[in-house]
XYZ file of C-alpha atoms in Angstrom:
468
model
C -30.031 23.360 16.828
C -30.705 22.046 20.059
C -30.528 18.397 21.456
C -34.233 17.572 23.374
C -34.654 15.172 26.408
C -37.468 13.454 27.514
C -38.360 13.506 31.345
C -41.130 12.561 33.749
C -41.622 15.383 36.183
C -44.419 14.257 38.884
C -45.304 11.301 36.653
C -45.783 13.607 33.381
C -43.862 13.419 30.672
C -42.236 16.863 29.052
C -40.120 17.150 25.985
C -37.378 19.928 27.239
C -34.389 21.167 25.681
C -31.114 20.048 26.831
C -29.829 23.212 28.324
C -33.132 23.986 29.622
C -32.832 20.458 30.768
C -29.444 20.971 32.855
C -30.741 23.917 34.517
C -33.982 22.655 36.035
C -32.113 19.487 36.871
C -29.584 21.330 39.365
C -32.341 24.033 40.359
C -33.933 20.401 41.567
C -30.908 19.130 43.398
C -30.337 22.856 44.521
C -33.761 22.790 46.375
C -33.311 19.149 47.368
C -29.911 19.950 49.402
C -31.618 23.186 50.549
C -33.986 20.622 52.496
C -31.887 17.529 53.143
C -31.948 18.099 56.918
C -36.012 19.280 56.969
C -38.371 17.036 58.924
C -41.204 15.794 55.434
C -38.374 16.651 52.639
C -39.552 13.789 50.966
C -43.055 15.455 50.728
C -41.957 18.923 50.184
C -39.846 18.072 47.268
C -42.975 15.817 46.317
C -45.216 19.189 45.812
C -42.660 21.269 44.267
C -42.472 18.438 41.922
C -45.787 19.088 40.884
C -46.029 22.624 40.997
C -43.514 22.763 38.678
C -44.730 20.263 35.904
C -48.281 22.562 36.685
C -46.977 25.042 35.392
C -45.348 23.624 32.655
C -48.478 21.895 31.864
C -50.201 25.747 31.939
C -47.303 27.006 29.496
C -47.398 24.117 26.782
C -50.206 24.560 23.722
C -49.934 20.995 22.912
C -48.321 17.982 24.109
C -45.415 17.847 21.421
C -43.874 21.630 22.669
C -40.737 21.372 23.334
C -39.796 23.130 26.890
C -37.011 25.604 26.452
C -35.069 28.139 28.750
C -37.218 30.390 29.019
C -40.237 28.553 30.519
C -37.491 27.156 32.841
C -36.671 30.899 33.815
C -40.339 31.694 34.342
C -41.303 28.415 36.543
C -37.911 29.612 38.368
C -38.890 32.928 38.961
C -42.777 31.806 40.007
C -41.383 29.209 42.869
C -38.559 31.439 44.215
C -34.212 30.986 43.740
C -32.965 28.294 45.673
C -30.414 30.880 47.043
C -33.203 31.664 49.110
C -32.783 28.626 51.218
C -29.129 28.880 51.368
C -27.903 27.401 48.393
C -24.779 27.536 45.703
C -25.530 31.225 44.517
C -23.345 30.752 41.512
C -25.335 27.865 39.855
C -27.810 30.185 39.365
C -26.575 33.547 38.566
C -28.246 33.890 35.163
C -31.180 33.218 36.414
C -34.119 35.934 36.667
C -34.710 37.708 40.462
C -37.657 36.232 41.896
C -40.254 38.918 41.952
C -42.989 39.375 45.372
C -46.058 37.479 43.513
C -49.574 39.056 44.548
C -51.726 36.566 45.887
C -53.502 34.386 43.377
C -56.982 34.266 42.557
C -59.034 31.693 44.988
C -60.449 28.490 44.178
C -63.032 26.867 45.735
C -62.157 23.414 47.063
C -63.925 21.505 50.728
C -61.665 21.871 53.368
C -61.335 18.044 54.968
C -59.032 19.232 57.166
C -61.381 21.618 59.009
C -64.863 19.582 58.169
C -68.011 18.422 60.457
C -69.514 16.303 57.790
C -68.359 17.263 54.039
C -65.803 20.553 54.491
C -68.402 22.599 51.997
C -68.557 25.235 54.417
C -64.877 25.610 55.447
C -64.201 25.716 52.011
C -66.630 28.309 51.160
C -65.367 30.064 53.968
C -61.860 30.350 52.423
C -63.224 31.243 49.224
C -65.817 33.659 50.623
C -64.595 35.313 53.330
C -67.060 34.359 55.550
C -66.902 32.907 58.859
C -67.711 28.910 58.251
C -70.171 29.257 61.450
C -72.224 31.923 59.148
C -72.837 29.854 56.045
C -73.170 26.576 58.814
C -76.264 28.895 59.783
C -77.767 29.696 56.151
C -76.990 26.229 55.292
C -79.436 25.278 58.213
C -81.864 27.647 57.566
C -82.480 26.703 54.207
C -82.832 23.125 54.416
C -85.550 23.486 57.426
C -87.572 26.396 55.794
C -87.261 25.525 52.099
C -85.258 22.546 51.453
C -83.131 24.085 49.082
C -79.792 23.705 51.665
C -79.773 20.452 51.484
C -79.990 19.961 48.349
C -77.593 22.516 47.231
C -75.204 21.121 50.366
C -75.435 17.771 48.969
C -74.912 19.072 45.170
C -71.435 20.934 46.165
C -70.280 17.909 48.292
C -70.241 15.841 45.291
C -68.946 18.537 42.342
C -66.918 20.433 44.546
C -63.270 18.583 44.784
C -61.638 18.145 48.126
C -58.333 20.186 48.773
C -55.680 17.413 48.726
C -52.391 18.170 48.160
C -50.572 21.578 49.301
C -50.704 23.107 46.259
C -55.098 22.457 46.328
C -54.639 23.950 49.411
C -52.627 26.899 49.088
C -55.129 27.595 45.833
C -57.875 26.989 48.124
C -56.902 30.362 50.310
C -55.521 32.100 47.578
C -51.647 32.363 48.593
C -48.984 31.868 45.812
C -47.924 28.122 44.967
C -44.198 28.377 45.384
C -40.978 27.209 47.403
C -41.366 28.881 50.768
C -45.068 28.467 50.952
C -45.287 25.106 50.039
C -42.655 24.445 52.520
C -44.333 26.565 55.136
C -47.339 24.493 54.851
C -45.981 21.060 54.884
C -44.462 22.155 58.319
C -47.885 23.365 59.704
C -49.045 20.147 58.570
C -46.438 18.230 60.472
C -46.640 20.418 63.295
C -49.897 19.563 63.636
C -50.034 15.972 63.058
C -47.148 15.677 66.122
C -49.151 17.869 67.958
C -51.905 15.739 67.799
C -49.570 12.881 68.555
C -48.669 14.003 71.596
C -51.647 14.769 72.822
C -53.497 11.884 71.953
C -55.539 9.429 74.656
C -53.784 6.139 72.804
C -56.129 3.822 74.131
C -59.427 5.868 73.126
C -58.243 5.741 69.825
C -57.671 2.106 69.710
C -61.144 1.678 71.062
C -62.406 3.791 68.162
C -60.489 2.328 65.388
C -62.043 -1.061 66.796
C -65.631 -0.007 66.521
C -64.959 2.063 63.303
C -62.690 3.019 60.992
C -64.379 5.501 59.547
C -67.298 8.018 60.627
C -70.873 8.169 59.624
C -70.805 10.898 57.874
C -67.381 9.990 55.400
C -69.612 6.435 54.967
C -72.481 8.328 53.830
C -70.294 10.568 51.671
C -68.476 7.310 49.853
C -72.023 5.941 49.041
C -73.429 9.147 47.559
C -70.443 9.635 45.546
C -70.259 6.147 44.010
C -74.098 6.375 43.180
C -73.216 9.525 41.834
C -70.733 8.425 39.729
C -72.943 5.604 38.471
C -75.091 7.798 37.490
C -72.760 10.123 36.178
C -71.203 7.232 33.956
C -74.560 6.162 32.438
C -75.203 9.799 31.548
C -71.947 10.069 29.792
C -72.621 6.532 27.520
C -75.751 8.348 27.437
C -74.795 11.850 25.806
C -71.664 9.513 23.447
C -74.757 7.664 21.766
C -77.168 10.771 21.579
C -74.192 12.772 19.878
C -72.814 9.897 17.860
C -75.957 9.197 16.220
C -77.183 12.640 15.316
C -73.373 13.201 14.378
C -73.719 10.586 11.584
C -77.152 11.367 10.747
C -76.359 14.892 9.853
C -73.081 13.465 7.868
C -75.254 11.530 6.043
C -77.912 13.349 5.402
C -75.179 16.540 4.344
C -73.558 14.400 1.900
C -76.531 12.585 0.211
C -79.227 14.807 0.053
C -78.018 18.292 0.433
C -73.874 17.799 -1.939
C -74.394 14.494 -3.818
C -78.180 14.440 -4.647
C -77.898 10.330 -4.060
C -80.862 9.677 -2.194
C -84.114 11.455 -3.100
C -86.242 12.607 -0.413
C -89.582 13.691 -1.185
C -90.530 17.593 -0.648
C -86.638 18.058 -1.510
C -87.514 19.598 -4.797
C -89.680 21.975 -3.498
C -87.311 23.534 -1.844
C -86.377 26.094 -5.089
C -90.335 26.636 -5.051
C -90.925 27.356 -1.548
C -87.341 29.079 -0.934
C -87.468 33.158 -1.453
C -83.568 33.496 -1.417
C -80.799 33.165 -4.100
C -78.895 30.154 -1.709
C -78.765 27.332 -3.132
C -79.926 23.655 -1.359
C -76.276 22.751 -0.608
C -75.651 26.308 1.693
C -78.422 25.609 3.515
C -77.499 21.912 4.390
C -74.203 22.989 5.047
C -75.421 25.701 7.368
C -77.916 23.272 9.379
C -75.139 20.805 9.155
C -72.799 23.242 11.874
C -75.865 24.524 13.856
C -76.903 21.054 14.739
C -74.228 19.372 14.596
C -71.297 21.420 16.798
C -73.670 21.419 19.753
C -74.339 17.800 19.165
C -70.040 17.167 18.973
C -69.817 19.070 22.246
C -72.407 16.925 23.593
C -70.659 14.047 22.350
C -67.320 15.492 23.649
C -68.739 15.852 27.584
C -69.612 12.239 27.575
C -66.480 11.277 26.808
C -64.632 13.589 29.209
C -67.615 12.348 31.876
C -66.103 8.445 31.038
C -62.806 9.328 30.453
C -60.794 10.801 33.581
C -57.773 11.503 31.257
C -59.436 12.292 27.830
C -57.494 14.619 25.770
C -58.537 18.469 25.470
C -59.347 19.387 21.703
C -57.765 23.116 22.906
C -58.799 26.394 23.122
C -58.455 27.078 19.125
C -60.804 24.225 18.311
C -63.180 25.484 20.844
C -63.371 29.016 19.410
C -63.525 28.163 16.194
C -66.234 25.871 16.511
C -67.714 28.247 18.575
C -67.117 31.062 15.894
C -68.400 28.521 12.975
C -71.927 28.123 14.825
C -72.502 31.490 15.629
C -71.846 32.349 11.606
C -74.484 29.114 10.750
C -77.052 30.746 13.658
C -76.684 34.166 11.975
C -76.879 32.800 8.025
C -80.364 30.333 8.994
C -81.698 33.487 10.789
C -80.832 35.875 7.814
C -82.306 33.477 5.286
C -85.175 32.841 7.666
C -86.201 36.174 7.794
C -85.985 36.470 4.106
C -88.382 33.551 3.490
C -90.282 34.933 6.547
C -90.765 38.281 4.014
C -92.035 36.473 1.048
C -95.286 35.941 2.882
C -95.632 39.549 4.425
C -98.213 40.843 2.242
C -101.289 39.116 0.319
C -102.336 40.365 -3.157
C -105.879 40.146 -4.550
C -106.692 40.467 -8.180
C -110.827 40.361 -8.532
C -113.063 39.757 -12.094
C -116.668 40.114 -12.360
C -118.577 38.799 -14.789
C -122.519 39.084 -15.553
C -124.052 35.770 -16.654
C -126.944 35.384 -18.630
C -129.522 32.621 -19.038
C -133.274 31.767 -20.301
C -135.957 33.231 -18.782
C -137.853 29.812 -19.023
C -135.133 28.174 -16.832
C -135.815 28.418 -13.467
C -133.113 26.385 -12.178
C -129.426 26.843 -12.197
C -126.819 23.961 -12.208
C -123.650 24.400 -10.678
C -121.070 21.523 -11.101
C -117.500 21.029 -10.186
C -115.374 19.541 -12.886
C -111.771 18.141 -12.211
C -109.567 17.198 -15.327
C -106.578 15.164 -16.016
C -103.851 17.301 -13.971
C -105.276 15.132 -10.550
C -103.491 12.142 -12.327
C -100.649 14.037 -13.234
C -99.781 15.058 -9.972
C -96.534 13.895 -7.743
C -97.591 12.813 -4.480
C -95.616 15.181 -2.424
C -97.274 18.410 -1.866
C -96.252 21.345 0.552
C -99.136 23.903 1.739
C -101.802 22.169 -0.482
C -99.819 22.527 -3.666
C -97.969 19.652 -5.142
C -96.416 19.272 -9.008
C -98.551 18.625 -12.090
C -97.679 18.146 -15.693
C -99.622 19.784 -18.337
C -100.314 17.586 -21.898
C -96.778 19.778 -23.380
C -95.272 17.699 -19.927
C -94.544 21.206 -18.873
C -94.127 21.368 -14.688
C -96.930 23.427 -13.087
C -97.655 23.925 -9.654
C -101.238 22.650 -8.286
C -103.394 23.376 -5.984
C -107.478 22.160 -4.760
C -107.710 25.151 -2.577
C -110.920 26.764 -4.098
C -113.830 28.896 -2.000
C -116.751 28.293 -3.113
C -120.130 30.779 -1.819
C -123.407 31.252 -2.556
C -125.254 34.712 -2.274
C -128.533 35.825 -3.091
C -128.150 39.173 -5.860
C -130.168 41.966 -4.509
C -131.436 42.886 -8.576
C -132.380 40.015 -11.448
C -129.080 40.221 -12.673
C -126.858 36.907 -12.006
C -123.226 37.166 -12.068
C -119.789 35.520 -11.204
C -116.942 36.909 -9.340
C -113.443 35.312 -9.009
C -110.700 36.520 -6.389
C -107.090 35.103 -6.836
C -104.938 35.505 -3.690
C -101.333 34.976 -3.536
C -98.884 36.101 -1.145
C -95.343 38.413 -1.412
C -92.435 39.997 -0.210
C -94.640 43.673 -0.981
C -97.921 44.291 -1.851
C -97.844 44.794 -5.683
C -95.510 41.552 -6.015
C -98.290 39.580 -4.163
C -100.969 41.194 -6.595
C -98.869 40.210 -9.420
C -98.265 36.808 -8.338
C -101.981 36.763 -7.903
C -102.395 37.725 -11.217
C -100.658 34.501 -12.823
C -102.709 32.071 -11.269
C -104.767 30.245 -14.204
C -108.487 29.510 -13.472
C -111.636 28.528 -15.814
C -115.160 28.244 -15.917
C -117.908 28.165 -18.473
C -121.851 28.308 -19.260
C -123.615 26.174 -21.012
C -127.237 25.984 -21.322
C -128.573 26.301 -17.446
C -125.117 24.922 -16.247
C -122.008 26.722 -14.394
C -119.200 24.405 -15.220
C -116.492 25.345 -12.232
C -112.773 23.872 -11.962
C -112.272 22.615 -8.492
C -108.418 23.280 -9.125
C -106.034 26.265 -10.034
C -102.827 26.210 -11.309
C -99.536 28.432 -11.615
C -96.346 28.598 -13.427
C -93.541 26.662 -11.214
C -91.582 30.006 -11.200
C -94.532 31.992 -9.113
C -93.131 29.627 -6.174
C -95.812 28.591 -3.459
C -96.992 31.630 -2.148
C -100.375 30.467 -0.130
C -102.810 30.995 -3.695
C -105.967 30.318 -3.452
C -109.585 31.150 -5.554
């Protein structure tokens, strides 16, 4: 058991054990002695600084990980021994060899230090390979014959970070991030800036600096990127409240209507009597619940990282999971979708005929429409022209005013009546049967056709599209 200590390395606080503790602290003091006589110590230990708690950063899976040895060995043997530089061997003689590290993979920063107006092109020449004059040139070309350069200049200049420190810099051409290069480029640095020093016309400067401090194009660059950030703030409130409120919609909605049946919502009961599948209201709502609502969470999520610089990450895990938890929603809607989808694949027809007979003296026919007292039995909700009715037993049948009715002139003296029930189904002889079970009358009487302008089924044929 292990005593812990709590440090701030480059103003980021670690939890480290105490023997992994002592031996970063004098693998600091070892580098700082190494560089007590260097011209920018101060900013070379500065970087290391923050290379190191990088890396430590990289190696942690959540902020309460305690940092033990063995990181310490492997941030060691990423930066390089201190013996390199000259230093007490023997304080580090446990420690692992440093190892030649291939060059890392390149990231694309704008190189201010090389810029005409934003450094997108130096930095896509690092990044790229290219010569910066080249993609100057296609740059150019673009925005005169098409347009499209400038926009897409102007869209990197603002999303594309500026290399800033050494270690953005060393990233930015893909060299390793440790001791001797960071040191090698804080040198160039100073190198330069002395060069520049010395060879500087003093008093055209402080004509410049009078007139400006800063040149057109960096002014033009500070104004787009506050408006873009502006705008990129009111997007972020914008994508919290779109999120938020779907978020607690879907809560709501999950918990009254689809687990706790406390709020009734009309149609909701005919979901057993449109619904082809076994799964019952509560899967479903459960499975809409994660397809809408993850994608609405991440939304919610990127509006809060947009707002808030230093927001939290939820971690990989979470990600995948909720990633893994949508796709498994996606697949069960489309699975059930398709099922219902196959309930209506096929339509049935069962057919009657019947030969009517009447007095010879009658030369006219009557044909009238009845209705009967199932209209005021009805609920008000219907779905596909059907809604609920209750017989005189109060027995629950499904009902429906979808009747065809057509005229034709018999080619003999023989009047008759045919009736065609339609229903759909999953196969053909299902959708005939179904067809079968739908209940309609008529009678004759005298030189009358008495027609129902309704049909009805039992509520376990489901709605199935019948029709007369």
């Amino acid at each position: 058991m292990n005593k812990t200590v709590n440090i701030n390395l480059a103003n980021i606080f670690f939890h480290i054990d105490e023997e992994a503790y002592s031996k970063l602290r004098r693998y600091l003091e070892a580098i700082k002695r190494s560089f007590a006589n260097t011209t920018g110590n101060d900013e070379i230990i500065n970087d290391i600084e923050a290379r190191i708690a990088e890396l430590f950063k990289e190696k942690m899976e959540n902020d309460n990980q305690v940092i033990t040895q063995k990181e310490v060995d492997e941030v060691i043997n990423i930066m390089g021994q201190p013996e390199d530089y000259m230093v007490d061997e023997d304080i580090f003689e446990d420690a692992p060899k440093a190892t030649t590290s291939p060059n890392r993979v390149k990231k694309l920063y704008r190189d201010i230090d090389s810029k005409y107006i934003g450094g997108v092109c130096s930095g896509l020449e690092h990044y790229l390979g290219f010569d910066a004059l080249w993609i100057r040139l296609i740059f150019i070309f673009l925005a005169v014959f098409t347009g499209f350069g400038f926009i897409a200049y102007i869209l990197l200049w603002i999303l594309v970070p500026e290399a800033a420190t050494t270690s953005q810099k060393l990233d930015m051409k893909g060299e390793a991030v440790n001791i001797s290069n960071i040191e090698r480029k804080v040198k160039e640095s100073i190198d330069e800036v002395t060069s520049k020093v010395k060879n500087v016309d003093y008093e055209k400067v402080g004509n410049q600096v009078k007139s400006s401090g800063k040149t057109f194009f960096d002014t033009i660059g500070d104004i787009i990127m506050f408006l873009f950030k502006v705008f990129a703030k009111f997007i972020g409130i914008l994508l919290i409240i779109i999120g938020a409120s779907t978020l607690i919609g879907l809560f709501i909605g999950f918990f009254t209507v689809g687990i706790l049946d406390m709020v009734h919502i009309p149609g909701i009961d005919f979901y057993d009597m449109m619904s082809s599948t076994e799964a019952p209201i509560w899967l479903v709502s459960l499975l809409s619940f994660f397809a809408i609502g993850i994608p609405f969470f991440f939304l919610l999520y990127l509006g809060l990282k947009i707002l808030v610089n230093n927001l939290k990450s939820i971690g990989n895990i979470a990600k995948f999971s909720l990633l893994g938890l949508w796709l498994m929603s996606i697949i069960g809607l489309t699975v059930l979708g398709i099922k219902q989808a196959s309930a209506h694949a096929y339509t049935g027809s069962v057919s009657a005929t019947e030969e009517l007979y009447f007095d010879n003296s009658i030369d006219t026919l009557q044909i009238v429409m009845t209705s009967s007292d199932l209209y005021e039995n009805q609920e008000n909700v219907g779905i596909n022209g059907m809604t609920v009715t209750y017989s005189e037993d109060g027995d629950r049948l499904l009902f429906s005013d979808d009747i065809l009715f057509d005229i034709k002139k018999t080619n003999d003296t023989v009047t008759s009546i045919k009736t065609r029930k339609d229903a759909d189904g999953s196969s053909f002889s299902e959708a005939r049967e179904r067809s079968g079970k739908i209940n309609y009358g008529y009678s004759v009487e005298g030189n009358s056709i008495i027609l129902d302008d309704f049909l009805t089924t039992d509520i376990k044929n489901k709605v199935r599209d019948q029709e007369v």
